Amino acid sequence: MKKIIPVLTLLSAILTTAVYAQNKAGYHIIKTFHIKSGGGYDYTMVDSASNRLYISHGTQVNVLDKTTGDSIGVIATDKDVHGIALVHALGKGYVTNGSANSVLVFDLKTFKVLAHVPAGTFADGILYDDYSKKIISCNGKSKNMTVIDPAIDKAIATIQLTGWPETATSDGKGKVYVNNAEKSEMDVIDANTFKVINSWPIAPGKSASGLSMDRTTMRLFAGCDNKLLIVMDANNGKVITSLPIGDECDAVGFDKKLKTVYSSNGDGTLTIIKEWSANKFTVAQNLQTKKGARTNAVDQITHLVYLPTGEFVPKKAESFRPSIIPGTFQVLVVGK
């Protein structure tokens, strides 16, 4: 037995080293950016072209250096902020103001507020469609979408849906896809006429919130309330597969080069899914993040993932979500 002990010790050391190396090679939280301003939070946006990170927080958007987390500026308004979209060709950015039922326009250089464009009731998600060259807001309570021409900053069309829209994405070829959360379907919009041309069920998924797309394989990734990520063929609405994710997914990111899908879940997990081909997907890792880290943004250059969250007080019965403790807001930076 005395001769066996050193061998067992050696084997244990080898296994420990192997496990450590494997964990180190996987995704982990690299650093945390702290923001002291108060209020809730929603979407985030990475602008790799200018090294910026836009974070919706309370009644303002915090603009950070995406590498260091240092503050670059603040876009302030009177009402709650949610989604962020950028139009570099015009030097402008757009922010949905939920309870103001409007979309704020700001200057990308100075962060000065340029205009407020009226939208539907509770403007939430937002998209810049590079095909039509239009800004499109998802208005939850009025169950419609407002189409804005950024050249004149005026609403030019309203797209009426049958249920509340969450997140939208575009194939860049004339189709816009939006999660109709209330109806558990994917609504398809013609970006020429701004009319709904298809409504595809997402079963077995229910009430999808997060949405992203691989334009190369024409696959849609919808993060659902029943802890499933649905992969859908954007050509015909066929559900290719469903994969398990964490609870309370509110955003889905996609890394174009790494062919990796990220489902950020409010239960404190980041489900990382590898796309091997148009029809083959596997869960690669479930990373423990932090409670409340339900939205994310993927940097297509550095391949880092940003997730806003904070510390929370116990949720009140009448509240939709627990309130964040002032001064604890933060952004987790995840990578390999």
Short mmCIF file of C-alpha atoms in Angstrom, two decimals:
data_model
loop_
_atom_site.label_atom_id
_atom_site.label_comp_id
_atom_site.label_asym_id
_atom_site.label_seq_id
_atom_site.Cartn_x
_atom_site.Cartn_y
_atom_site.Cartn_z
CA MET A 1 0.00 0.00 0.00
CA LYS A 2 2.86 2.38 0.72
CA LYS A 3 4.02 2.10 -2.91
CA ILE A 4 0.51 2.80 -4.23
CA ILE A 5 0.01 6.08 -2.34
CA PRO A 6 2.56 8.12 -4.33
CA VAL A 7 1.03 6.81 -7.56
CA LEU A 8 -2.48 7.82 -6.44
CA THR A 9 -1.16 11.21 -5.38
CA LEU A 10 0.48 11.67 -8.77
CA LEU A 11 -2.72 10.65 -10.60
CA SER A 12 -4.73 13.06 -8.46
CA ALA A 13 -2.33 15.89 -9.26
CA ILE A 14 -2.53 15.14 -12.98
CA LEU A 15 -6.34 15.07 -12.93
CA THR A 16 -6.49 18.33 -10.94
CA THR A 17 -4.15 20.02 -13.42
CA ALA A 18 -6.19 18.72 -16.36
CA VAL A 19 -9.48 19.98 -14.88
CA TYR A 20 -7.93 23.37 -14.10
CA ALA A 21 -6.56 23.65 -17.63
CA GLN A 22 -9.93 22.68 -19.08
CA ASN A 23 -11.77 25.28 -16.99
CA LYS A 24 -9.21 27.92 -17.87
CA ALA A 25 -9.67 27.14 -21.55
CA GLY A 26 -13.42 27.61 -21.28
CA TYR A 27 -15.37 30.85 -20.97
CA HIS A 28 -15.03 32.75 -17.70
CA ILE A 29 -15.57 36.23 -16.27
CA ILE A 30 -12.42 38.16 -17.17
CA LYS A 31 -13.22 41.47 -15.47
CA THR A 32 -16.04 43.63 -14.17
CA PHE A 33 -16.83 47.27 -14.98
CA HIS A 34 -18.55 49.20 -12.17
CA ILE A 35 -21.01 52.05 -12.80
CA LYS A 36 -22.19 54.04 -9.80
CA SER A 37 -25.30 55.72 -11.25
CA GLY A 38 -28.70 54.46 -10.11
CA GLY A 39 -31.72 52.92 -11.80
CA GLY A 40 -32.65 49.79 -13.68
CA TYR A 41 -31.10 48.49 -16.90
CA ASP A 42 -31.91 46.69 -20.13
CA TYR A 43 -30.02 46.30 -23.40
CA THR A 44 -26.36 46.90 -24.16
CA MET A 45 -24.61 47.57 -27.47
CA VAL A 46 -20.98 47.10 -28.55
CA ASP A 47 -19.61 49.53 -31.12
CA SER A 48 -16.35 47.91 -32.18
CA ALA A 49 -15.66 50.63 -34.73
CA SER A 50 -15.22 53.25 -32.01
CA ASN A 51 -14.17 51.00 -29.10
CA ARG A 52 -17.36 51.91 -27.22
CA LEU A 53 -19.85 50.08 -25.07
CA TYR A 54 -23.34 51.56 -24.72
CA ILE A 55 -25.26 50.51 -21.58
CA SER A 56 -28.89 51.47 -20.93
CA HIS A 57 -29.24 52.36 -17.26
CA GLY A 58 -32.09 54.15 -15.55
CA THR A 59 -32.84 57.35 -17.46
CA GLN A 60 -29.52 57.47 -19.28
CA VAL A 61 -27.16 55.55 -21.51
CA ASN A 62 -23.65 55.15 -20.12
CA VAL A 63 -20.94 55.12 -22.79
CA LEU A 64 -17.81 53.23 -21.73
CA ASP A 65 -14.46 52.37 -23.22
CA LYS A 66 -15.10 48.72 -24.07
CA THR A 67 -11.54 47.73 -23.09
CA THR A 68 -11.00 49.59 -19.83
CA GLY A 69 -14.54 50.33 -18.68
CA ASP A 70 -13.69 54.03 -18.30
CA SER A 71 -16.54 56.48 -18.81
CA ILE A 72 -16.57 58.26 -22.17
CA GLY A 73 -19.89 60.02 -21.86
CA VAL A 74 -23.55 59.94 -20.87
CA ILE A 75 -26.70 60.33 -22.96
CA ALA A 76 -29.30 61.64 -20.53
CA THR A 77 -33.09 61.79 -20.81
CA ASP A 78 -36.09 62.09 -18.50
CA LYS A 79 -37.54 58.62 -19.01
CA ASP A 80 -36.43 55.00 -18.86
CA VAL A 81 -34.05 53.86 -21.59
CA HIS A 82 -34.02 50.40 -23.19
CA GLY A 83 -32.61 49.58 -26.65
CA ILE A 84 -29.74 51.24 -28.54
CA ALA A 85 -29.09 51.34 -32.30
CA LEU A 86 -26.39 53.17 -34.26
CA VAL A 87 -26.29 54.66 -37.77
CA HIS A 88 -22.64 55.44 -38.45
CA ALA A 89 -23.25 56.76 -41.96
CA LEU A 90 -25.30 59.60 -40.47
CA GLY A 91 -23.32 59.99 -37.24
CA LYS A 92 -26.38 59.33 -35.09
CA GLY A 93 -27.60 56.92 -32.46
CA TYR A 94 -31.11 55.94 -31.35
CA VAL A 95 -32.44 54.96 -27.91
CA THR A 96 -35.93 53.73 -27.03
CA ASN A 97 -37.59 55.60 -24.15
CA GLY A 98 -40.16 53.10 -22.88
CA SER A 99 -42.62 55.10 -20.82
CA ALA A 100 -42.10 58.21 -22.97
CA ASN A 101 -43.36 56.25 -26.00
CA SER A 102 -40.58 57.69 -28.10
CA VAL A 103 -37.14 57.16 -29.64
CA LEU A 104 -34.35 59.51 -28.65
CA VAL A 105 -31.84 60.63 -31.32
CA PHE A 106 -28.28 61.56 -30.30
CA ASP A 107 -25.04 62.69 -31.92
CA LEU A 108 -22.38 59.95 -31.95
CA LYS A 109 -19.53 62.44 -31.43
CA THR A 110 -20.92 64.76 -28.76
CA PHE A 111 -23.72 62.58 -27.28
CA LYS A 112 -25.98 65.61 -27.56
CA VAL A 113 -29.69 64.81 -27.79
CA LEU A 114 -30.90 65.86 -31.25
CA ALA A 115 -34.55 64.86 -31.27
CA HIS A 116 -37.33 62.71 -29.82
CA VAL A 117 -39.35 60.77 -32.39
CA PRO A 118 -42.85 59.63 -31.28
CA ALA A 119 -43.28 55.84 -31.34
CA GLY A 120 -45.83 53.33 -30.11
CA THR A 121 -46.68 52.66 -26.47
CA PHE A 122 -43.66 51.49 -24.48
CA ALA A 123 -40.83 51.55 -27.02
CA ASP A 124 -38.44 48.77 -26.01
CA GLY A 125 -36.29 46.79 -28.45
CA ILE A 126 -34.76 48.60 -31.44
CA LEU A 127 -33.09 47.66 -34.72
CA TYR A 128 -31.22 49.38 -37.53
CA ASP A 129 -32.09 47.45 -40.68
CA ASP A 130 -29.14 47.83 -43.05
CA TYR A 131 -31.29 46.78 -46.03
CA SER A 132 -34.02 49.42 -45.81
CA LYS A 133 -31.72 51.86 -43.98
CA LYS A 134 -34.45 52.37 -41.38
CA ILE A 135 -34.66 52.35 -37.59
CA ILE A 136 -37.41 50.08 -36.24
CA SER A 137 -38.63 50.15 -32.64
CA CYS A 138 -40.57 47.35 -30.92
CA ASN A 139 -43.48 48.84 -28.97
CA GLY A 140 -44.67 46.34 -26.39
CA LYS A 141 -47.94 47.73 -25.09
CA SER A 142 -49.33 48.97 -28.40
CA LYS A 143 -48.27 45.68 -30.04
CA ASN A 144 -46.70 47.36 -33.03
CA MET A 145 -43.42 48.56 -34.52
CA THR A 146 -42.51 52.10 -35.55
CA VAL A 147 -40.41 52.58 -38.71
CA ILE A 148 -38.23 55.70 -38.58
CA ASP A 149 -36.29 57.25 -41.46
CA PRO A 150 -32.97 58.33 -39.86
CA ALA A 151 -32.31 60.76 -42.73
CA ILE A 152 -35.18 62.96 -41.49
CA ASP A 153 -35.85 61.48 -38.04
CA LYS A 154 -39.53 61.01 -38.73
CA ALA A 155 -41.80 57.96 -38.37
CA ILE A 156 -42.82 56.79 -41.86
CA ALA A 157 -44.78 53.61 -41.08
CA THR A 158 -46.38 51.56 -38.31
CA ILE A 159 -46.35 47.76 -38.42
CA GLN A 160 -49.29 46.35 -36.49
CA LEU A 161 -48.83 42.93 -34.88
CA THR A 162 -51.16 40.57 -33.03
CA GLY A 163 -49.10 40.55 -29.84
CA TRP A 164 -46.29 42.40 -28.11
CA PRO A 165 -42.96 42.46 -29.98
CA GLU A 166 -39.74 41.82 -28.07
CA THR A 167 -36.55 41.75 -30.15
CA ALA A 168 -36.10 42.11 -33.91
CA THR A 169 -33.31 41.20 -36.32
CA SER A 170 -32.73 41.47 -40.07
CA ASP A 171 -31.30 39.22 -42.76
CA GLY A 172 -29.94 42.25 -44.64
CA LYS A 173 -31.79 41.10 -47.77
CA GLY A 174 -35.29 42.47 -47.26
CA LYS A 175 -36.73 40.54 -44.33
CA VAL A 176 -37.08 41.60 -40.69
CA TYR A 177 -37.88 39.00 -38.03
CA VAL A 178 -39.43 39.80 -34.66
CA ASN A 179 -40.33 37.74 -31.61
CA ASN A 180 -44.08 38.02 -31.11
CA ALA A 181 -43.82 37.01 -27.45
CA GLU A 182 -47.54 37.07 -26.70
CA LYS A 183 -48.38 34.66 -29.51
CA SER A 184 -45.20 32.53 -29.25
CA GLU A 185 -44.47 33.05 -32.92
CA MET A 186 -41.91 34.59 -35.25
CA ASP A 187 -43.39 37.38 -37.33
CA VAL A 188 -41.72 38.06 -40.68
CA ILE A 189 -41.86 41.58 -42.13
CA ASP A 190 -41.19 42.66 -45.71
CA ALA A 191 -38.65 45.50 -45.42
CA ASN A 192 -39.91 47.04 -48.65
CA THR A 193 -43.59 47.32 -47.74
CA PHE A 194 -43.29 47.06 -43.93
CA LYS A 195 -46.09 44.51 -43.87
CA VAL A 196 -46.22 41.20 -41.97
CA ILE A 197 -45.92 38.42 -44.55
CA ASN A 198 -45.58 35.36 -42.30
CA SER A 199 -46.24 34.32 -38.71
CA TRP A 200 -44.42 31.10 -37.77
CA PRO A 201 -45.01 29.18 -34.51
CA ILE A 202 -41.89 28.63 -32.39
CA ALA A 203 -43.16 25.50 -30.59
CA PRO A 204 -41.86 23.86 -28.46
CA GLY A 205 -40.59 27.30 -27.45
CA LYS A 206 -42.84 29.76 -25.65
CA SER A 207 -42.83 33.56 -25.41
CA ALA A 208 -39.40 34.29 -26.88
CA SER A 209 -37.53 37.41 -25.81
CA GLY A 210 -33.91 37.29 -27.03
CA LEU A 211 -33.24 36.98 -30.76
CA SER A 212 -30.20 36.90 -33.06
CA MET A 213 -29.33 35.46 -36.44
CA ASP A 214 -26.64 33.79 -38.52
CA ARG A 215 -27.13 35.42 -41.90
CA THR A 216 -24.80 32.92 -43.60
CA THR A 217 -26.79 29.81 -42.65
CA MET A 218 -30.10 31.73 -42.40
CA ARG A 219 -30.74 30.46 -38.89
CA LEU A 220 -32.68 32.39 -36.23
CA PHE A 221 -31.92 31.90 -32.53
CA ALA A 222 -34.82 32.69 -30.19
CA GLY A 223 -34.41 32.50 -26.39
CA CYS A 224 -37.70 31.46 -24.80
CA ASP A 225 -39.36 31.78 -21.41
CA ASN A 226 -39.63 28.01 -20.99
CA LYS A 227 -35.84 27.59 -20.85
CA LEU A 228 -35.40 26.64 -24.49
CA LEU A 229 -33.45 28.18 -27.34
CA ILE A 230 -35.20 27.61 -30.66
CA VAL A 231 -33.20 27.36 -33.87
CA MET A 232 -35.40 28.26 -36.84
CA ASP A 233 -34.83 28.23 -40.60
CA ALA A 234 -35.37 31.85 -41.63
CA ASN A 235 -36.31 30.76 -45.15
CA ASN A 236 -39.44 28.80 -44.24
CA GLY A 237 -40.05 28.93 -40.48
CA LYS A 238 -39.11 25.30 -39.85
CA VAL A 239 -37.87 24.69 -36.29
CA ILE A 240 -34.54 22.91 -36.75
CA THR A 241 -33.90 22.08 -33.10
CA SER A 242 -34.36 23.26 -29.52
CA LEU A 243 -31.67 23.38 -26.85
CA PRO A 244 -31.85 23.81 -23.06
CA ILE A 245 -30.87 27.21 -21.65
CA GLY A 246 -31.15 28.91 -18.28
CA ASP A 247 -34.22 30.73 -16.96
CA GLU A 248 -35.21 34.35 -17.74
CA CYS A 249 -33.36 34.76 -21.04
CA ASP A 250 -33.76 38.35 -22.25
CA ALA A 251 -31.13 38.51 -25.00
CA VAL A 252 -29.35 36.19 -27.40
CA GLY A 253 -26.02 37.12 -28.96
CA PHE A 254 -24.19 35.54 -31.88
CA ASP A 255 -20.47 35.57 -32.71
CA LYS A 256 -20.25 35.44 -36.51
CA LYS A 257 -16.64 34.21 -36.71
CA LEU A 258 -16.71 31.74 -33.82
CA LYS A 259 -20.18 30.48 -34.84
CA THR A 260 -21.27 30.64 -31.22
CA VAL A 261 -24.65 31.56 -29.71
CA TYR A 262 -24.91 33.16 -26.25
CA SER A 263 -28.12 33.03 -24.22
CA SER A 264 -27.86 35.37 -21.21
CA ASN A 265 -30.20 34.22 -18.47
CA GLY A 266 -31.48 36.19 -15.50
CA ASP A 267 -31.01 33.16 -13.24
CA GLY A 268 -27.26 33.88 -13.36
CA THR A 269 -26.08 31.67 -16.21
CA LEU A 270 -24.76 32.19 -19.72
CA THR A 271 -25.61 29.26 -22.00
CA ILE A 272 -22.98 28.94 -24.73
CA ILE A 273 -24.03 27.03 -27.84
CA LYS A 274 -21.76 25.97 -30.70
CA GLU A 275 -23.06 26.01 -34.28
CA TRP A 276 -21.29 23.19 -36.14
CA SER A 277 -23.40 23.46 -39.27
CA ALA A 278 -26.77 24.83 -40.33
CA ASN A 279 -28.52 21.91 -38.67
CA LYS A 280 -26.16 20.85 -35.89
CA PHE A 281 -25.92 22.68 -32.55
CA THR A 282 -24.63 21.64 -29.13
CA VAL A 283 -24.48 23.27 -25.71
CA ALA A 284 -20.75 23.83 -25.11
CA GLN A 285 -20.90 25.37 -21.63
CA ASN A 286 -23.20 26.78 -18.99
CA LEU A 287 -21.19 29.53 -17.34
CA GLN A 288 -22.17 30.78 -13.89
CA THR A 289 -22.41 34.57 -14.19
CA LYS A 290 -24.51 36.56 -11.73
CA LYS A 291 -28.18 36.84 -10.87
CA GLY A 292 -29.84 39.40 -13.12
CA ALA A 293 -27.36 39.14 -16.01
CA ARG A 294 -30.18 38.63 -18.51
CA THR A 295 -28.99 40.71 -21.50
CA ASN A 296 -25.75 40.66 -23.45
CA ALA A 297 -23.77 42.15 -26.32
CA VAL A 298 -21.09 40.35 -28.34
CA ASP A 299 -17.97 42.08 -29.63
CA GLN A 300 -17.38 40.69 -33.12
CA ILE A 301 -13.69 41.74 -33.06
CA THR A 302 -12.46 40.69 -29.61
CA HIS A 303 -15.13 37.97 -29.16
CA LEU A 304 -15.86 39.20 -25.63
CA VAL A 305 -19.39 39.15 -24.23
CA TYR A 306 -20.75 41.96 -22.03
CA LEU A 307 -23.51 41.34 -19.46
CA PRO A 308 -25.03 44.08 -17.24
CA THR A 309 -26.29 43.24 -13.74
CA GLY A 310 -25.97 44.34 -10.10
CA GLU A 311 -27.03 43.56 -6.55
CA PHE A 312 -30.73 43.45 -5.77
CA VAL A 313 -33.23 43.98 -2.97
CA PRO A 314 -35.86 41.23 -2.48
CA LYS A 315 -38.51 41.38 -5.19
CA LYS A 316 -41.85 42.90 -4.18
CA ALA A 317 -45.01 41.02 -5.10
CA GLU A 318 -46.31 43.86 -7.28
CA SER A 319 -42.99 44.37 -9.09
CA PHE A 320 -42.02 42.88 -12.45
CA ARG A 321 -38.37 42.55 -11.39
CA PRO A 322 -36.44 43.20 -8.16
CA SER A 323 -34.93 46.67 -7.77
CA ILE A 324 -31.20 47.14 -8.07
CA ILE A 325 -29.32 48.44 -5.01
CA PRO A 326 -28.00 51.95 -5.85
CA GLY A 327 -24.29 51.99 -6.60
CA THR A 328 -24.00 48.27 -7.42
CA PHE A 329 -24.61 48.36 -11.18
CA GLN A 330 -21.89 46.53 -13.10
CA VAL A 331 -21.00 44.96 -16.42
CA LEU A 332 -19.46 41.48 -16.51
CA VAL A 333 -16.93 40.87 -19.28
CA VAL A 334 -16.82 37.23 -20.41
CA GLY A 335 -14.29 35.57 -22.69
CA LYS A 336 -11.87 32.68 -22.98
#
